[in-house]
Amino acid sequence: MTPQDDTESSEALREALAGLQRDNAKLRREVMQAGLLLTALEALLRIEPGSDPFPGVLAALSAVFGFSEAIALGEGNDGRLDCIAAMPASLADLPWRNGRLFARVMDGRISVTFENAKLEEWRDLPPGRLSAAQSALYLPMRMRDRRGLLIMLRPLDAPGFSRDDVVLARKFALLASHALAARHANQSEAESRRLQRLTEQLRTSEQAAQRNANLLQEIVNLLPLSLTVKDAAGRLVLVNDAAAAAPAPAAAASRQEADIIAAGQQVTEEETSAGPEGERTFLTSRKPVRILEESLLLTASLDITERKHFERELAHRAYFDTLTGLPNRTLLQERVDAALRHRLPAQGCAMAFIDLDNFKHINDFFSHAVGDGLLVAVARRVGGLIRASDTLARISGDEFVLLLDPLPEPEQLYAAIDRILDSLKQPFAVEGFEILTSASVGVSLFPEHGRDYEALRRNADGAMYRAKMGRRGRAVYFDAGMGKAVTARMELEQELRLAVRDRHFRFAFQPKVELRSGRVIGFEALVRWVNGGGPIMAPSGFIDLAMELGIGDEITHFALQDTVAALERIDRRFGADTTISINVSARQANDPGFMRGFVAAIAATGRAQRLMLELTEDAFITAGQFQAQVLPLLREAGVRVSIDDFGTGYSSLGTLADITVDEVKVDRSFIRRIQDRPRSQGVLKAIGALGRALGTVVVAEGVETEEEARYLLQATDIDVAQGYLFGRPAFVEQLVRMPGRAFPRLR
């Protein structure tokens, strides 16, 4: 147990004891206040006939309520308010208005205010006499045959009246009203009996206070912590039920208690004891105190067994991955730092960064539950292949890091990494499915590639990315050239983040042309990174990185803003019946949260019917999710949907019958030299025929020659094309300078 834990437990005990002391103080205060009320009543009854009762009453009660000014007002026959008494007397001439608050008070409602500037009753008061910022207590009073009220004000620097003050005030208002009425009625017998009953009520309140004190003692007895008080001779002075049921302290503990009293220092420590439910842990605090000239020892013991279990659980969660049970990033870094702290360069070790290939597709296609099961299976399989001295950790998602310590001989290292790669290519049985995957691995060595955790991890990560860029399912070992590539990537990341922040993006528009008429029917908005006076960068150089960094959503919103801004100029040149396509990634399309916000932004432009969203094929892997959650949003807003790069991903011709889209764009790989490729011709004819049967527009992408366009027109049902033959992507100011709305017809 740490000193901090001791301090926290001692603080908890002190707070519990302080609460008991506050409750006792409250009871004593109530008894004292009841006595003061009785004193005030006796002062009323001793007033001689013809004398003014209020100065004596107010003086007696000032100790109870702590007011600095008090004013008694009575309702006159004409509805005005007359001052009956005031303390100090100089306030007797203040002109009070009879407003809504006073009316409620004289009807019997006690009111408390913390400032009075907005009350109509205070509007006629001359400045400098009273401050509207004073806290006020307004009490109803009965003055023989007319109504009245008493105003009590506290100093500006004093706290406002509390609930306890209101309770006491209610008793005082009743007592004072009846005492005054009895005085004016020459102490009639009936009024005297009523005053007697009120006096008895106060005495009953005193008895209730005593009962509450007894109740407080019972509560102490029922506290869940063990509480005892012993005198200097070790005799028990007080013991509650929990302490009585606890095991008797050992003789050593008894001797320790005597030493604590003699030393006068508090001692807090953890103690364990065996019980019928197993071992229990207690936090025990022994504090010497001196009360009424007697030395006592206060001992409080709290069962913290469950808390200790919880602390151990928190510690485990802080250092271990909850899904796989492997060390997490924090524990891995601590182990690497510990391994490198006193290591000589000759005592090498290696770090392998392991990333599963296509894990997102597995997650999307099978479900997140299957994805989690795959991660657990990977952890077990790799964990079974490493040495006891090695550490396998899961640092995020599908990323694992393996510390090989000590470093094996080169041949053994290569063999160990190859065994891991081969094992991950074997099928996994998860949730009744046979899952096939692989992993890309990057390896860095100490001290050649780094002398601390961060350098080794960064370089292993860079090598892993190099592995993914080539043939996946392989290992790449870091070298100096990769270090430059990692540095270049980090620089590109920073530049890209700044470009998004400063909005260094513009959108070029490439026409879609109807082959038979040559008419432009739409455009595709294509992003360009325009960084100051430097070269203009196409999306292939940065868009994947933007999506990986989580800043692609901003670029997609830029596309919407630029497209809407360009529509007016496009309409003047090409007509208001053209559509503009905006590209949306598969991740965005299957993120209902993003799509709800994006569709709402589209709807807010009032141009939703002019827009079409182009989605790559992998957006439709989970077609059920897209159709159920996202497509209804698009249809409701009037936005059309297109499948981009059809034929290069996971779709098939059957996919077109399962999903509801307005346009299919056939990838350039099927169009290139179509007139000379019989197999591609068959595919294009099938896609075109199916599109016509389903009422879906089919667009041929990447048309660059008249031969390709003429074949599409004459041999297929594809009648819309896009490509360099009809125009390169151009910014809107270039686009509107095109010579006409149509291109030459093809024969």
Coordinates of C-alpha atoms in Angstrom, one line a residue, residues 213-517:
A213 CA -28.9 12.9 19.7
N214 CA -29.8 9.4 20.7
L215 CA -30.5 8.6 17.0
L216 CA -27.1 9.9 16.1
Q217 CA -25.6 7.5 18.6
E218 CA -27.4 4.6 17.0
I219 CA -26.1 5.7 13.6
V220 CA -22.6 5.6 14.9
N221 CA -23.3 2.2 16.2
L222 CA -24.4 1.1 12.7
L223 CA -21.4 2.5 10.8
P224 CA -19.9 -0.1 8.4
L225 CA -16.4 0.6 9.8
S226 CA -15.2 -0.7 13.0
L227 CA -14.9 2.0 15.6
T228 CA -13.5 1.8 19.1
V229 CA -12.2 4.2 21.8
K230 CA -9.9 3.0 24.6
D231 CA -8.4 4.8 27.6
A232 CA -4.7 4.9 28.5
A233 CA -5.0 1.6 30.4
G234 CA -6.4 -0.2 27.3
R235 CA -10.0 -0.4 28.6
L236 CA -12.8 0.0 26.0
V237 CA -14.7 3.2 26.5
L238 CA -16.8 2.9 23.2
V239 CA -17.3 0.1 20.7
N240 CA -19.8 -0.1 17.9
D241 CA -21.3 -3.2 16.5
A242 CA -18.8 -3.7 13.6
A243 CA -15.9 -3.5 16.1
A244 CA -17.7 -5.9 18.5
A245 CA -18.0 -8.5 15.7
A246 CA -14.4 -8.1 14.4
P247 CA -11.6 -10.5 15.5
A248 CA -9.8 -9.5 18.7
P249 CA -6.5 -7.7 18.0
A250 CA -3.3 -9.7 18.6
A251 CA -1.2 -9.1 21.7
A252 CA 1.3 -7.3 19.5
A253 CA -1.4 -4.9 18.3
S254 CA -2.4 -4.2 21.9
R255 CA 1.2 -3.3 22.8
Q256 CA 1.4 -1.2 19.7
E257 CA -1.8 0.8 20.9
A258 CA -0.1 1.6 24.2
D259 CA 3.0 2.8 22.3
I260 CA 0.8 5.0 20.0
I261 CA -0.9 6.7 23.0
A262 CA 2.5 7.3 24.6
A263 CA 4.0 8.7 21.3
G264 CA 1.0 10.8 20.5
Q265 CA 1.3 10.1 16.7
Q266 CA -1.4 8.7 14.4
V267 CA -0.6 5.4 12.7
T268 CA -2.4 4.1 9.6
E269 CA -1.6 0.7 8.1
E270 CA -3.1 -2.2 6.2
E271 CA -3.9 -5.4 8.1
T272 CA -5.0 -8.8 6.8
S273 CA -7.0 -11.4 8.6
A274 CA -8.4 -14.8 7.6
G275 CA -12.2 -15.3 7.7
P276 CA -14.8 -17.8 6.5
E277 CA -14.9 -16.0 3.1
G278 CA -11.1 -16.0 2.7
E279 CA -8.5 -13.4 3.4
R280 CA -9.8 -9.9 4.0
T281 CA -7.8 -6.6 4.0
F282 CA -8.5 -3.8 6.4
L283 CA -7.2 -0.2 6.5
T284 CA -6.8 0.6 10.2
S285 CA -6.1 4.0 11.6
R286 CA -5.2 4.5 15.3
K287 CA -5.2 8.1 16.5
P288 CA -4.4 9.3 20.1
V289 CA -6.7 12.1 21.3
R290 CA -7.2 14.0 24.5
I291 CA -10.7 14.8 25.6
L292 CA -11.7 16.3 29.0
E293 CA -8.1 15.8 30.2
E294 CA -8.2 12.1 29.4
S295 CA -5.8 10.4 27.0
L296 CA -7.8 8.1 24.6
L297 CA -7.1 6.1 21.5
L298 CA -9.5 6.2 18.6
T299 CA -9.3 3.2 16.3
A300 CA -11.2 3.0 13.0
S301 CA -10.9 0.0 10.7
L302 CA -12.4 -0.2 7.2
D303 CA -12.7 -3.3 5.1
I304 CA -10.9 -2.5 1.8
T305 CA -10.8 -6.0 0.3
E306 CA -13.1 -5.1 -2.7
R307 CA -11.2 -1.9 -3.3
K308 CA -7.9 -3.9 -3.4
H309 CA -9.4 -6.2 -6.0
F310 CA -10.6 -3.2 -8.0
E311 CA -7.1 -1.5 -7.8
R312 CA -5.5 -4.7 -9.1
E313 CA -8.0 -4.8 -11.9
L314 CA -7.3 -1.2 -12.8
A315 CA -3.6 -1.8 -12.8
H316 CA -4.1 -4.8 -15.2
R317 CA -6.3 -2.7 -17.5
A318 CA -3.7 0.1 -17.5
Y319 CA -1.0 -2.3 -18.8
F320 CA -2.8 -5.1 -20.7
D321 CA -5.1 -5.1 -23.7
T322 CA -8.6 -6.1 -22.6
L323 CA -9.3 -8.1 -25.8
T324 CA -6.3 -10.3 -26.2
G325 CA -4.7 -10.1 -22.8
L326 CA -1.4 -9.0 -24.3
P327 CA 0.7 -6.2 -23.0
N328 CA -0.5 -2.8 -24.3
R329 CA 1.5 0.1 -25.7
T330 CA 2.3 1.5 -22.2
L331 CA 3.7 -1.8 -20.8
L332 CA 5.6 -2.5 -24.0
Q333 CA 7.3 0.8 -23.9
E334 CA 8.2 0.3 -20.2
R335 CA 9.7 -3.1 -21.0
V336 CA 11.6 -1.8 -24.0
D337 CA 13.0 1.1 -22.0
A338 CA 14.0 -1.3 -19.2
A339 CA 15.7 -3.6 -21.7
L340 CA 17.7 -0.8 -23.3
R341 CA 18.5 1.2 -20.2
H342 CA 21.8 -0.5 -19.4
R343 CA 22.4 -2.4 -22.6
L344 CA 25.7 -2.4 -24.4
P345 CA 25.6 -1.9 -28.2
A346 CA 26.9 -5.5 -28.6
Q347 CA 23.8 -6.8 -26.8
G348 CA 21.3 -6.2 -29.5
C349 CA 17.5 -6.8 -29.7
A350 CA 14.9 -6.5 -32.4
M351 CA 11.5 -4.9 -32.8
A352 CA 9.0 -6.3 -35.3
F353 CA 5.9 -4.3 -36.3
I354 CA 3.1 -6.7 -37.4
D355 CA 0.1 -5.4 -39.2
L356 CA -2.7 -7.6 -40.6
D357 CA -3.5 -7.2 -44.3
N358 CA -7.1 -6.3 -45.3
F359 CA -8.3 -6.4 -41.7
K360 CA -10.8 -3.7 -42.3
H361 CA -12.5 -5.7 -45.1
I362 CA -12.7 -8.7 -42.8
N363 CA -14.3 -6.5 -40.1
D364 CA -16.8 -5.0 -42.6
F365 CA -17.7 -8.2 -44.4
F366 CA -18.0 -10.6 -41.5
S367 CA -18.7 -8.3 -38.5
H368 CA -16.7 -6.7 -35.7
A369 CA -17.3 -9.7 -33.5
V370 CA -15.5 -11.9 -36.0
G371 CA -12.8 -9.3 -36.4
D372 CA -12.2 -9.3 -32.6
G373 CA -12.1 -13.1 -32.6
L374 CA -9.5 -13.0 -35.4
L375 CA -7.3 -10.6 -33.3
V376 CA -7.5 -13.0 -30.3
A377 CA -6.6 -16.0 -32.5
V378 CA -3.6 -14.1 -34.0
A379 CA -2.3 -13.2 -30.6
R380 CA -2.5 -16.8 -29.5
R381 CA -0.8 -18.1 -32.7
V382 CA 2.0 -15.7 -32.6
G383 CA 2.4 -16.0 -28.9
G384 CA 2.9 -19.7 -29.3
L385 CA 5.9 -19.1 -31.6
I386 CA 8.0 -16.8 -29.5
R387 CA 10.5 -17.3 -26.7
A388 CA 9.7 -16.7 -23.0
S389 CA 12.1 -13.8 -23.1
D390 CA 10.3 -12.1 -26.0
T391 CA 7.3 -9.7 -25.6
L392 CA 4.3 -9.6 -27.9
A393 CA 2.0 -6.6 -27.5
R394 CA -1.1 -5.2 -29.2
I395 CA -0.7 -1.5 -29.5
S396 CA -3.9 -0.6 -31.5
G397 CA -6.5 -2.1 -33.9
D398 CA -4.8 -4.8 -35.9
E399 CA -1.3 -3.7 -35.0
F400 CA 1.0 -5.9 -32.9
V401 CA 4.6 -5.2 -31.9
L402 CA 7.1 -8.0 -31.0
L403 CA 10.2 -7.4 -29.0
L404 CA 12.8 -10.1 -29.6
D405 CA 15.2 -9.9 -26.7
P406 CA 18.0 -11.0 -26.8
L407 CA 18.6 -10.6 -30.5
P408 CA 19.0 -14.0 -32.2
E409 CA 21.7 -14.6 -34.8
P410 CA 20.7 -13.2 -38.2
E411 CA 19.7 -16.6 -39.6
Q412 CA 17.6 -17.3 -36.5
L413 CA 15.9 -13.9 -36.7
Y414 CA 14.9 -14.3 -40.3
A415 CA 13.7 -17.8 -39.6
A416 CA 11.6 -16.6 -36.6
I417 CA 10.0 -13.8 -38.6
D418 CA 9.3 -16.2 -41.5
R419 CA 7.6 -18.7 -39.1
I420 CA 5.3 -15.9 -37.9
L421 CA 4.5 -14.9 -41.5
D422 CA 3.8 -18.4 -42.6
S423 CA 1.6 -19.2 -39.6
L424 CA -0.6 -16.1 -40.2
K425 CA -1.3 -17.2 -43.8
Q426 CA -2.9 -20.4 -42.4
P427 CA -6.7 -20.4 -42.1
F428 CA -8.3 -19.2 -38.8
A429 CA -11.5 -20.7 -37.6
V430 CA -13.5 -17.9 -36.0
E431 CA -17.2 -17.9 -35.1
G432 CA -17.9 -20.7 -37.6
F433 CA -16.1 -19.0 -40.5
E434 CA -12.8 -19.9 -42.1
I435 CA -10.8 -16.7 -42.3
L436 CA -7.8 -16.3 -44.6
T437 CA -5.5 -13.4 -44.0
S438 CA -1.8 -12.5 -43.9
A439 CA 0.4 -9.9 -42.2
S440 CA 3.0 -7.4 -43.3
V441 CA 6.0 -7.1 -41.0
G442 CA 8.6 -4.3 -40.5
V443 CA 11.8 -5.0 -38.4
S444 CA 14.2 -2.6 -36.8
L445 CA 17.4 -3.5 -34.8
F446 CA 19.0 -2.1 -31.7
P447 CA 21.4 -0.2 -31.9
E448 CA 21.6 0.2 -35.7
H449 CA 18.1 1.6 -36.2
G450 CA 17.5 3.3 -32.9
R451 CA 18.6 3.5 -29.3
D452 CA 15.2 4.1 -27.7
Y453 CA 11.6 2.7 -28.0
E454 CA 10.3 5.5 -30.1
A455 CA 13.0 5.4 -32.7
L456 CA 12.8 1.6 -33.0
R457 CA 9.0 1.6 -33.3
R458 CA 9.0 4.4 -35.8
N459 CA 11.5 2.7 -38.0
A460 CA 9.8 -0.7 -37.7
D461 CA 6.6 1.0 -38.6
G462 CA 8.2 2.6 -41.7
A463 CA 9.6 -0.8 -42.8
M464 CA 6.1 -2.3 -42.4
Y465 CA 4.6 0.4 -44.7
R466 CA 7.3 -0.5 -47.2
A467 CA 6.2 -4.1 -47.0
K468 CA 2.5 -3.2 -47.6
M469 CA 3.5 -1.1 -50.7
G470 CA 4.8 -4.1 -52.4
R471 CA 3.7 -7.7 -52.2
R472 CA 1.8 -8.1 -48.9
G473 CA 2.4 -10.9 -46.5
R474 CA 6.1 -10.3 -46.3
A475 CA 8.7 -8.8 -44.0
V476 CA 10.9 -5.8 -44.7
Y477 CA 14.0 -5.0 -42.6
F478 CA 14.7 -1.3 -42.0
D479 CA 17.6 0.4 -43.8
A480 CA 18.9 4.0 -44.1
G481 CA 17.0 4.6 -47.3
M482 CA 13.7 3.9 -45.5
G483 CA 14.7 6.4 -42.8
K484 CA 14.7 9.0 -45.5
A485 CA 11.3 7.8 -46.7
V486 CA 9.9 7.9 -43.2
T487 CA 11.2 11.4 -42.8
A488 CA 9.7 12.4 -46.1
R489 CA 6.3 10.8 -45.1
M490 CA 6.3 12.7 -41.8
E491 CA 7.1 16.0 -43.7
L492 CA 4.2 15.2 -46.1
E493 CA 1.9 14.5 -43.2
Q494 CA 2.7 17.9 -41.7
E495 CA 2.3 19.7 -45.1
L496 CA -1.0 18.0 -45.7
R497 CA -2.4 18.9 -42.3
L498 CA -1.4 22.6 -42.9
A499 CA -2.9 22.4 -46.4
V500 CA -6.3 21.3 -44.9
R501 CA -6.0 24.0 -42.2
D502 CA -5.3 26.7 -44.7
R503 CA -7.6 25.2 -47.4
H504 CA -5.0 24.8 -50.1
F505 CA -7.3 22.7 -52.3
R506 CA -9.2 23.4 -55.5
F507 CA -11.4 21.2 -57.6
A508 CA -11.2 20.6 -61.3
F509 CA -14.1 19.4 -63.4
Q510 CA -14.0 16.7 -66.1
P511 CA -17.0 16.4 -68.4
K512 CA -19.2 13.3 -69.0
V513 CA -20.4 13.2 -72.6
E514 CA -23.3 11.5 -74.4
L515 CA -21.6 9.6 -77.2
R516 CA -24.4 9.9 -79.8
S517 CA -25.2 13.6 -79.4

